[in-house]
CSV table of C-alpha atoms in Angstrom, one decimal:
chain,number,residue,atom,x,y,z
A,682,UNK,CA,-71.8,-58.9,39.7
A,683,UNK,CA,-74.0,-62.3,39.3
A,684,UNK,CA,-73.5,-62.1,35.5
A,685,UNK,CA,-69.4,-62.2,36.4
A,686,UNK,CA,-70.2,-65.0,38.9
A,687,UNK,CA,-72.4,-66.9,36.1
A,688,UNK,CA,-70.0,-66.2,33.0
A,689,UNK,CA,-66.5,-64.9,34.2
A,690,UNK,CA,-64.9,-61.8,33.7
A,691,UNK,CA,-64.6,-61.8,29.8
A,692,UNK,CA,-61.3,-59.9,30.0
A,693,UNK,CA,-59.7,-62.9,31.2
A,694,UNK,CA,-57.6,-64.8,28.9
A,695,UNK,CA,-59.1,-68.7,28.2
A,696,UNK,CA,-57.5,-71.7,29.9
A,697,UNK,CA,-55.9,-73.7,27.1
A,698,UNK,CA,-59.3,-75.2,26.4
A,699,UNK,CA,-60.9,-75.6,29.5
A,700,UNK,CA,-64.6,-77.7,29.2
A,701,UNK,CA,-67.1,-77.6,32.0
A,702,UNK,CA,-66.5,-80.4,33.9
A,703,UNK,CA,-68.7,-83.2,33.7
A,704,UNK,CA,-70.9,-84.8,36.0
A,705,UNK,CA,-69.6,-88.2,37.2
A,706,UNK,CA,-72.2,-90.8,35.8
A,707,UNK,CA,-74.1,-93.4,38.3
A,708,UNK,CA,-71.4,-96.6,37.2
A,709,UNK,CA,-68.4,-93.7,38.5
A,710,UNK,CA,-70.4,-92.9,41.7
A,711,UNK,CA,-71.1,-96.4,42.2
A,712,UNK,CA,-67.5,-97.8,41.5
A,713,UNK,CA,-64.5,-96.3,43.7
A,714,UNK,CA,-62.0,-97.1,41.3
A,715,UNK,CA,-63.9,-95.6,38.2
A,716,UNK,CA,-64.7,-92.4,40.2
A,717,UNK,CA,-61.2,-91.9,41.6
A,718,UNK,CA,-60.3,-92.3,37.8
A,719,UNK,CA,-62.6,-89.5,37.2
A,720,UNK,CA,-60.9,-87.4,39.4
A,721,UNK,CA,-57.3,-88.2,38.1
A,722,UNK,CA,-58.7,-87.5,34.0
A,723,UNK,CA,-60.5,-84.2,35.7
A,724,UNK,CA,-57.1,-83.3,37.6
A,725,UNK,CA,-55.0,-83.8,34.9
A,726,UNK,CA,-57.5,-81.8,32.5
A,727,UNK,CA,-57.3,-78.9,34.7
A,728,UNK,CA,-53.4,-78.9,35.2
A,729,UNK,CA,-53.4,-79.2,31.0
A,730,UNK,CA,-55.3,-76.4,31.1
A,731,UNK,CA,-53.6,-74.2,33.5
A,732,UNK,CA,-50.5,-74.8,31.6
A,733,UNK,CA,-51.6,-74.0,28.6
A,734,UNK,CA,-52.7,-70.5,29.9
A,735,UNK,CA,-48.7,-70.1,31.2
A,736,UNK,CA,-48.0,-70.6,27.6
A,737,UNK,CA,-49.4,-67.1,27.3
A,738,UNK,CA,-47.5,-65.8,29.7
A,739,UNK,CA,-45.1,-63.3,27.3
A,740,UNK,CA,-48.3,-62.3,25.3
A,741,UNK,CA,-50.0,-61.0,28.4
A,742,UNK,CA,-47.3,-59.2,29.4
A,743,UNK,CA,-46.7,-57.5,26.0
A,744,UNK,CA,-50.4,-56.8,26.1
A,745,UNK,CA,-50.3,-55.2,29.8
A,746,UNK,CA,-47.2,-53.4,28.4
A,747,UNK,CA,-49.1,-52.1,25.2
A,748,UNK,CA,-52.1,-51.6,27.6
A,749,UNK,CA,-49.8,-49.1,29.5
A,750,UNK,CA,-48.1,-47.2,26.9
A,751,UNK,CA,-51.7,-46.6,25.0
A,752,UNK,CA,-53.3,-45.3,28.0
A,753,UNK,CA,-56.2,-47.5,27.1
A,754,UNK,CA,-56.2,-48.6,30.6
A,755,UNK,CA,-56.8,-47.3,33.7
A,756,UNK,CA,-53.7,-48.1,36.7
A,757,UNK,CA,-56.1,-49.7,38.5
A,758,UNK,CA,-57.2,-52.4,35.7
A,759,UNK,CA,-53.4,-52.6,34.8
A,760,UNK,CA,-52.4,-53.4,38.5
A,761,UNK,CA,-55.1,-56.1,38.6
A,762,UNK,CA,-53.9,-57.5,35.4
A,763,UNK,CA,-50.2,-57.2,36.8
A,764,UNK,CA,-51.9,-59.2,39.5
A,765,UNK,CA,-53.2,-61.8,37.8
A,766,UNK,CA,-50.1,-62.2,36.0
A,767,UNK,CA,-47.8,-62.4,39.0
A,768,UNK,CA,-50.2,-65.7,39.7
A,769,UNK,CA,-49.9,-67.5,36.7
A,770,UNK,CA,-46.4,-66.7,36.7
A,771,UNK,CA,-46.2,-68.3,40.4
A,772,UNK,CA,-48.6,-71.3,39.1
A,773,UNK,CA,-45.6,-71.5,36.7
A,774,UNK,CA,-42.9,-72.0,39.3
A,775,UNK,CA,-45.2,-74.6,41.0
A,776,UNK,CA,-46.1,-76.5,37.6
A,777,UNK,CA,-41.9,-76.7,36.8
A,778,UNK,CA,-41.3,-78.2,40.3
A,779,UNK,CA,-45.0,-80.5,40.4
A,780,UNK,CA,-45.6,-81.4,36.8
A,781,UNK,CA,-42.7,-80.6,34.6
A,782,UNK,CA,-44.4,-83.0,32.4
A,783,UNK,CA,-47.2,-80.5,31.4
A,784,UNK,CA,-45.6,-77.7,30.1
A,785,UNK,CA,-44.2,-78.2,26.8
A,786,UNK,CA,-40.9,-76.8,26.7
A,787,UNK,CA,-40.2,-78.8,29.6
A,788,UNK,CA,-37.0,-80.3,27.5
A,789,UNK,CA,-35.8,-77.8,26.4
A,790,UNK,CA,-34.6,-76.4,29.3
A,791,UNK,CA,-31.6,-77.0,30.9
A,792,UNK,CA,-31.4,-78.6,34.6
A,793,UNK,CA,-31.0,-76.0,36.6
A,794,UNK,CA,-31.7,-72.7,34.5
A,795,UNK,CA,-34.0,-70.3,35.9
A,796,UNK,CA,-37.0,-69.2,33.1
């Protein structure tokens, strides 16, 4: 359990890239303006990242699908990955209404359509 704490749960798929965050230097914790700019580049780094993990959205559910039809799963680790994917699925909803921006096929929709 503290090893999952320390590292994660190394069935989980990566966030597009996520770094560790860095610490904010003494100039940023002395300066308002630089540290609220650290918070902006560190928001936006996280959003890029959680949007490049709904990018994987049709690969995890073909692998939860393959997972099933194997048997190489139990139903409890396939609910919990059925889980997880009914977040980043809702994280998708929020990011098309918040950020369209991020996600990259964000043009390519039309106005309107329902993914």
């Amino acid at each position: 359990m503290q090893w999952m704490a320390e590292k994660g749960d190394p069935r989980s798929p990566s966030l597009g890239g996520l770094k560790p965050r860095q610490g904010a230097t003494a100039a940023e914790l002395d300066d308002p303006r630089q540290y609220a700019a650290l918070e902006e580049r560190q928001t936006r780094e996280l959003l890029q990242a959680y949007a490049g993990g709904v990018q994987q959205i049709p690969e995890i559910r073909a692998r939860i699908e393959a997972a099933e039809q194997s048997g190489e799963r139990s139903t409890s680790e396939l609910d919990e990955a059925r889980a997880a994917l009914e977040q980043l699925e809702a994280m998708k909803g929020r990011l098309e209404s918040e950020a369209p921006q991020l996600l990259p096929d964000a043009g390519a929709q039309a106005p309107g359509k329902d993914g």
